[in-house]
Tab-separated table of C-alpha atoms and ligand atoms in Angstrom:
chain	number	residue	atom	x	y	z
A	1	MET	CA	-2.028	27.574	-27.417
A	2	ILE	CA	-1.242	23.921	-27.042
A	3	ALA	CA	1.600	22.090	-25.067
A	4	LEU	CA	2.711	18.842	-25.879
A	5	VAL	CA	3.000	17.030	-22.484
A	6	GLY	CA	4.052	13.431	-22.790
A	7	ASP	CA	1.526	11.776	-24.873
A	8	THR	CA	-1.188	14.431	-24.757
A	9	GLU	CA	-1.810	18.039	-25.737
A	10	ILE	CA	-2.673	20.530	-23.008
A	11	ALA	CA	-4.443	23.628	-24.132
A	12	PHE	CA	-3.811	27.004	-22.303
A	13	ASP	CA	-3.949	30.836	-22.794
A	14	ASP	CA	-0.884	32.911	-22.154
A	15	ILE	CA	-1.663	36.789	-22.019
A	16	GLY	CA	0.207	39.715	-20.516
A	17	SER	CA	3.752	40.008	-19.411
A	18	GLY	CA	5.853	40.209	-16.211
A	19	LEU	CA	5.247	37.913	-13.211
A	20	PRO	CA	3.933	34.427	-14.609
A	21	VAL	CA	0.568	33.557	-12.673
A	22	LEU	CA	-0.695	30.007	-13.530
A	23	PHE	CA	-4.661	29.721	-13.287
A	24	VAL	CA	-6.042	26.342	-12.432
A	25	HIS	CA	-9.678	25.783	-12.924
A	26	ALA	CA	-12.535	24.024	-10.642
A	27	PHE	CA	-14.408	20.807	-11.389
A	28	PRO	CA	-16.101	20.324	-13.798
A	29	LEU	CA	-15.260	23.687	-15.478
A	30	ASN	CA	-12.452	24.790	-17.875
A	31	ARG	CA	-9.800	27.649	-18.212
A	32	THR	CA	-12.634	30.172	-19.331
A	33	MET	CA	-13.684	30.459	-15.863
A	34	TRP	CA	-10.904	32.994	-15.120
A	35	GLU	CA	-12.005	35.343	-17.679
A	36	PRO	CA	-13.275	37.783	-14.836
A	37	GLN	CA	-9.831	37.939	-13.500
A	38	LEU	CA	-8.046	38.497	-16.799
A	39	GLY	CA	-9.354	41.793	-17.912
A	40	ALA	CA	-7.795	43.643	-14.944
A	41	LEU	CA	-4.851	41.262	-14.308
A	42	VAL	CA	-3.159	41.106	-17.741
A	43	ALA	CA	-2.091	44.641	-17.053
A	44	GLU	CA	-0.228	43.596	-14.116
A	45	CYS	CA	1.062	40.089	-14.781
A	46	ARG	CA	1.607	37.339	-17.298
A	47	CYS	CA	-1.669	35.166	-17.041
A	48	ILE	CA	-1.503	31.555	-18.070
A	49	THR	CA	-4.772	29.689	-17.819
A	50	VAL	CA	-4.814	25.951	-18.355
A	51	ASP	CA	-7.473	23.265	-19.278
A	52	CYS	CA	-6.789	20.248	-17.218
A	53	ARG	CA	-6.875	16.983	-19.357
A	54	GLY	CA	-10.270	16.155	-20.178
A	55	PHE	CA	-11.623	19.736	-19.770
A	56	GLY	CA	-11.974	22.540	-22.205
A	57	GLU	CA	-9.791	21.765	-25.244
A	58	SER	CA	-7.500	19.516	-23.485
A	59	PRO	CA	-8.265	15.732	-24.645
A	60	ALA	CA	-9.238	13.274	-22.090
A	61	THR	CA	-6.158	11.138	-22.267
A	62	PRO	CA	-5.771	8.776	-19.248
A	63	PRO	CA	-4.477	8.329	-16.577
A	64	PHE	CA	-6.328	10.747	-14.448
A	65	THR	CA	-4.686	11.459	-11.211
A	66	MET	CA	-3.833	14.588	-9.333
A	67	ASP	CA	-0.193	13.993	-9.869
A	68	ARG	CA	-0.783	13.959	-13.732
A	69	PHE	CA	-2.637	17.035	-13.511
A	70	ALA	CA	0.242	18.732	-11.609
A	71	ASP	CA	2.902	17.330	-14.108
A	72	ASP	CA	0.596	18.657	-16.968
A	73	LEU	CA	0.959	22.199	-15.496
A	74	VAL	CA	4.835	21.777	-15.245
A	75	GLY	CA	4.767	20.689	-18.892
A	76	VAL	CA	2.988	23.983	-19.717
A	77	LEU	CA	5.480	25.976	-17.813
A	78	ASP	CA	8.408	24.077	-19.397
A	79	SER	CA	6.848	24.719	-22.832
A	80	LEU	CA	6.719	28.525	-22.107
A	81	GLN	CA	10.363	28.235	-20.547
A	82	ILE	CA	9.007	29.623	-17.238
A	83	GLU	CA	11.032	28.569	-14.193
A	84	ARG	CA	8.701	29.763	-11.498
A	85	ALA	CA	5.102	31.050	-11.273
A	86	VAL	CA	2.520	31.978	-8.904
A	87	VAL	CA	-0.069	29.216	-8.805
A	88	VAL	CA	-3.611	29.952	-8.311
A	89	GLY	CA	-6.013	27.016	-7.711
A	90	LEU	CA	-9.614	27.085	-7.011
A	91	SER	CA	-11.095	23.821	-5.524
A	92	MET	CA	-9.922	20.953	-7.731
A	93	GLY	CA	-7.409	23.459	-8.845
A	94	GLY	CA	-6.053	23.664	-5.192
A	95	TYR	CA	-6.070	19.795	-4.937
A	96	THR	CA	-3.784	20.146	-8.012
A	97	ALA	CA	-1.683	22.912	-6.657
A	98	PHE	CA	-0.974	20.559	-3.490
A	99	ALA	CA	0.175	17.829	-5.781
A	100	MET	CA	2.468	20.180	-7.724
A	101	TRP	CA	3.772	21.487	-4.558
A	102	ARG	CA	4.660	18.037	-3.401
A	103	ARG	CA	6.323	17.142	-6.717
A	104	HIS	CA	7.760	20.348	-7.909
A	105	PRO	CA	8.019	22.956	-5.175
A	106	LYS	CA	10.922	24.902	-6.981
A	107	ARG	CA	8.289	25.783	-9.669
A	108	PHE	CA	6.418	28.059	-7.276
A	109	ARG	CA	6.921	31.729	-6.611
A	110	ALA	CA	3.731	31.872	-4.591
A	111	LEU	CA	0.446	30.287	-3.979
A	112	VAL	CA	-3.210	31.325	-3.959
A	113	LEU	CA	-5.676	28.675	-2.716
A	114	ALA	CA	-9.362	29.523	-3.255
A	115	ASP	CA	-12.184	27.661	-2.195
A	116	THR	CA	-10.684	24.417	-1.575
A	117	ARG	CA	-9.712	22.023	1.189
A	118	ALA	CA	-6.563	19.945	2.245
A	119	GLY	CA	-8.297	16.885	3.502
A	120	ALA	CA	-8.829	13.803	1.381
A	121	ASP	CA	-12.428	12.642	0.590
A	122	THR	CA	-14.203	10.925	3.260
A	123	PRO	CA	-15.964	7.459	2.819
A	124	GLU	CA	-19.244	9.207	2.157
A	125	GLY	CA	-17.390	11.753	-0.086
A	126	ILE	CA	-16.075	8.726	-1.997
A	127	GLN	CA	-19.537	7.184	-2.312
A	128	LYS	CA	-20.845	10.512	-3.532
A	129	ARG	CA	-18.271	10.474	-6.252
A	130	ARG	CA	-19.170	7.000	-7.291
A	131	ASP	CA	-22.713	8.048	-7.554
A	132	LEU	CA	-21.729	11.000	-9.709
A	133	ILE	CA	-19.751	8.648	-11.984
A	134	ASP	CA	-23.130	6.705	-12.488
A	135	VAL	CA	-24.850	9.937	-13.282
A	136	ALA	CA	-22.193	11.079	-15.879
A	137	ARG	CA	-22.340	7.657	-17.427
A	138	THR	CA	-26.196	7.555	-17.635
A	139	GLN	CA	-27.073	11.160	-17.911
A	140	GLY	CA	-23.850	12.838	-19.230
A	141	SER	CA	-22.324	16.028	-17.947
A	142	THR	CA	-25.832	17.794	-18.160
A	143	GLY	CA	-26.890	15.238	-15.227
A	144	VAL	CA	-23.842	16.166	-13.380
A	145	ALA	CA	-24.265	19.830	-13.926
A	146	ASN	CA	-27.914	19.703	-12.686
A	147	LEU	CA	-26.746	17.952	-9.413
A	148	GLN	CA	-23.657	20.178	-8.880
A	149	ILE	CA	-24.689	23.776	-9.886
A	150	SER	CA	-26.703	24.752	-6.709
A	151	GLY	CA	-23.738	23.778	-4.409
A	152	MET	CA	-21.280	25.584	-6.495
A	153	MET	CA	-23.126	29.163	-6.062
A	154	GLY	CA	-23.632	31.032	-2.787
A	155	LYS	CA	-27.341	31.765	-2.061
A	156	THR	CA	-26.593	35.518	-2.921
A	157	THR	CA	-25.699	34.463	-6.629
A	158	ARG	CA	-28.493	32.033	-6.850
A	159	ALA	CA	-30.851	34.802	-5.734
A	160	LYS	CA	-29.608	37.806	-7.548
A	161	ARG	CA	-27.349	36.798	-10.624
A	162	PRO	CA	-29.295	34.186	-12.689
A	163	ASP	CA	-26.774	35.150	-15.489
A	164	VAL	CA	-23.708	33.874	-13.660
A	165	TYR	CA	-25.682	30.624	-12.517
A	166	ASP	CA	-26.680	29.974	-15.989
A	167	ALA	CA	-23.200	30.736	-17.528
A	168	MET	CA	-21.607	28.270	-15.050
A	169	HIS	CA	-24.347	25.363	-15.498
A	170	ARG	CA	-23.587	25.849	-19.406
A	171	MET	CA	-19.951	25.506	-18.875
A	172	MET	CA	-20.448	22.367	-16.619
A	173	ALA	CA	-22.910	20.759	-18.819
A	174	GLN	CA	-20.276	21.156	-21.754
A	175	ALA	CA	-17.548	19.174	-19.954
A	176	PRO	CA	-16.530	16.153	-21.811
A	177	VAL	CA	-17.994	12.981	-19.943
A	178	ASP	CA	-14.737	11.146	-19.945
A	179	GLY	CA	-13.109	14.190	-18.354
A	180	VAL	CA	-15.683	14.513	-15.785
A	181	ILE	CA	-15.318	10.784	-14.842
A	182	GLY	CA	-11.561	10.781	-14.843
A	183	ALA	CA	-11.405	13.900	-12.561
A	184	LEU	CA	-13.804	12.268	-10.207
A	185	GLU	CA	-11.731	9.297	-10.063
A	186	ALA	CA	-8.667	11.316	-9.565
A	187	MET	CA	-10.084	13.511	-6.738
A	188	MET	CA	-11.536	10.339	-4.857
A	189	ALA	CA	-8.112	8.897	-4.849
A	190	ARG	CA	-6.199	11.875	-3.869
A	191	PRO	CA	-4.145	11.823	-0.498
A	192	ASP	CA	-4.798	13.791	2.557
A	193	SER	CA	-2.815	17.368	1.992
A	194	ALA	CA	-3.047	18.330	5.466
A	195	PRO	CA	0.677	17.292	6.250
A	196	THR	CA	1.777	19.196	3.170
A	197	LEU	CA	0.568	22.386	4.472
A	198	ALA	CA	3.361	22.814	7.099
A	199	THR	CA	5.857	22.387	4.248
A	200	ILE	CA	4.601	25.225	2.029
A	201	ASP	CA	7.196	28.124	2.354
A	202	VAL	CA	6.183	30.373	-0.314
A	203	PRO	CA	4.016	33.322	0.220
A	204	THR	CA	0.432	32.064	0.378
A	205	LEU	CA	-2.967	33.617	0.031
A	206	VAL	CA	-6.032	31.712	1.113
A	207	ILE	CA	-9.419	33.072	-0.280
A	208	VAL	CA	-12.967	31.765	0.347
A	209	GLY	CA	-16.451	32.915	-0.019
A	210	ASP	CA	-18.384	33.216	3.219
A	211	GLU	CA	-21.222	31.257	1.459
A	212	ASP	CA	-19.118	28.313	0.179
A	213	VAL	CA	-20.865	25.203	1.257
A	214	ILE	CA	-18.538	22.729	-0.584
A	215	THR	CA	-15.346	24.019	0.865
A	216	PRO	CA	-16.677	26.158	3.712
A	217	PRO	CA	-14.665	29.124	5.502
A	218	LYS	CA	-13.764	26.635	8.309
A	219	GLU	CA	-11.686	24.726	5.773
A	220	ALA	CA	-9.834	28.037	4.539
A	221	ARG	CA	-9.102	29.109	8.152
A	222	ALA	CA	-7.499	25.589	9.000
A	223	MET	CA	-5.299	25.852	5.876
A	224	HIS	CA	-4.424	29.476	6.829
A	225	GLU	CA	-3.522	28.364	10.573
A	226	ALA	CA	-1.378	25.503	9.085
A	227	ILE	CA	0.511	27.509	6.483
A	228	HIS	CA	3.173	29.721	7.997
A	229	GLY	CA	2.779	33.411	7.241
A	230	SER	CA	-0.417	32.957	4.911
A	231	ARG	CA	-3.107	35.618	4.430
A	232	LEU	CA	-6.960	34.673	4.588
A	233	GLU	CA	-9.448	36.748	2.695
A	234	VAL	CA	-13.125	35.991	3.260
A	235	LEU	CA	-15.309	37.295	0.381
A	236	ALA	CA	-18.872	38.389	1.701
A	237	GLY	CA	-21.703	37.198	-0.531
A	238	ALA	CA	-19.764	34.563	-2.486
A	239	GLY	CA	-20.130	30.848	-2.732
A	240	HIS	CA	-17.853	28.234	-3.846
A	241	LEU	CA	-16.966	29.788	-7.379
A	242	SER	CA	-15.898	32.986	-5.507
A	243	ASN	CA	-13.947	34.430	-8.553
A	244	VAL	CA	-17.078	34.675	-10.845
A	245	GLU	CA	-19.367	35.561	-7.959
A	246	ARG	CA	-17.448	38.403	-6.718
A	247	PRO	CA	-15.181	38.938	-9.410
A	248	ALA	CA	-13.976	42.463	-8.676
A	249	ALA	CA	-13.376	41.453	-5.080
A	250	PHE	CA	-11.576	38.334	-5.930
A	251	THR	CA	-9.176	40.349	-8.328
A	252	ALA	CA	-8.359	42.974	-6.027
A	253	VAL	CA	-7.164	40.666	-3.214
A	254	VAL	CA	-5.172	38.617	-5.750
A	255	SER	CA	-3.894	41.793	-7.360
A	256	GLU	CA	-2.876	43.261	-3.821
A	257	PHE	CA	-1.118	39.785	-2.896
A	258	LEU	CA	0.902	40.001	-6.382
A	259	ALA	CA	1.878	43.565	-5.493
A	260	SER	CA	3.089	42.478	-2.104
A	261	LEU	CA	5.412	39.821	-3.638
A	262	LEU	CA	7.542	42.552	-4.698
A	263	TYR	CA	8.636	42.867	-1.049
A	264	HIS	CA	9.362	39.034	-0.617
B	1	MLT	C1	-14.516	21.919	-7.601
B	1	MLT	O1	-15.076	22.837	-7.670
B	1	MLT	O2	-13.483	21.776	-7.948
B	1	MLT	C2	-15.246	20.520	-6.909
B	1	MLT	O3	-16.366	21.073	-6.152
B	1	MLT	C3	-14.209	19.829	-5.891
B	1	MLT	C4	-14.743	18.536	-5.301
B	1	MLT	O4	-15.771	18.209	-6.000
B	1	MLT	O5	-14.227	18.232	-4.450
């Protein structure tokens, strides 16, 4: 499906019924990364998976900022006449969720932060983004995928699940170059969300793979400690893309969290 948001189109899927749950993908992936969750969760809730502008089927319409990504999500909710949703963001999806919380807190029923971090990029991190932009310009998304893929996967997946590794590499290599560059610029300019954490007053679940080297467990613990009443789940044997590396375990903790919302 397509939502017209301002001057661009945002692609999404909307399946299942009941509690709306909005899934926001990582960089440089697209909404299909949530497929492992949908099979089980569509029986329990209304799953809305969105392609951020510049990824999947959403065209790379500038400007690219985390705030714009967040407003695009709200545009999708508006198009579906959904007032509040559980927002599930993994990595860049988590950065987007922080921006959405700052701008549209009333649109949240609850929050799931997976394999993400609150802090802004360090100067070294910004330099790495600049280098990656050069790679995108000269070698395309395949060059970016080649450099990024091993960090995206935990060592267990790299050793034992070549199918998952290959599928994620393929998805990354298919990302439109303009979207990749736009998202890198948006991420390097994003503000520090650490001060935002104490303002989050909806039920929150923090998930991290214990082999995540991009946003390691210590980042998840720091978010968990700063978000009042939040829960933390560490998934053994998963890296940064914990939802595809340990799909059943990831889905189970999200499912249990969604069920717990009945009592909030
Ligand atoms: C992601 O998975 O979205 C990226 O690793 C986030 C980042 O590069 O900071």
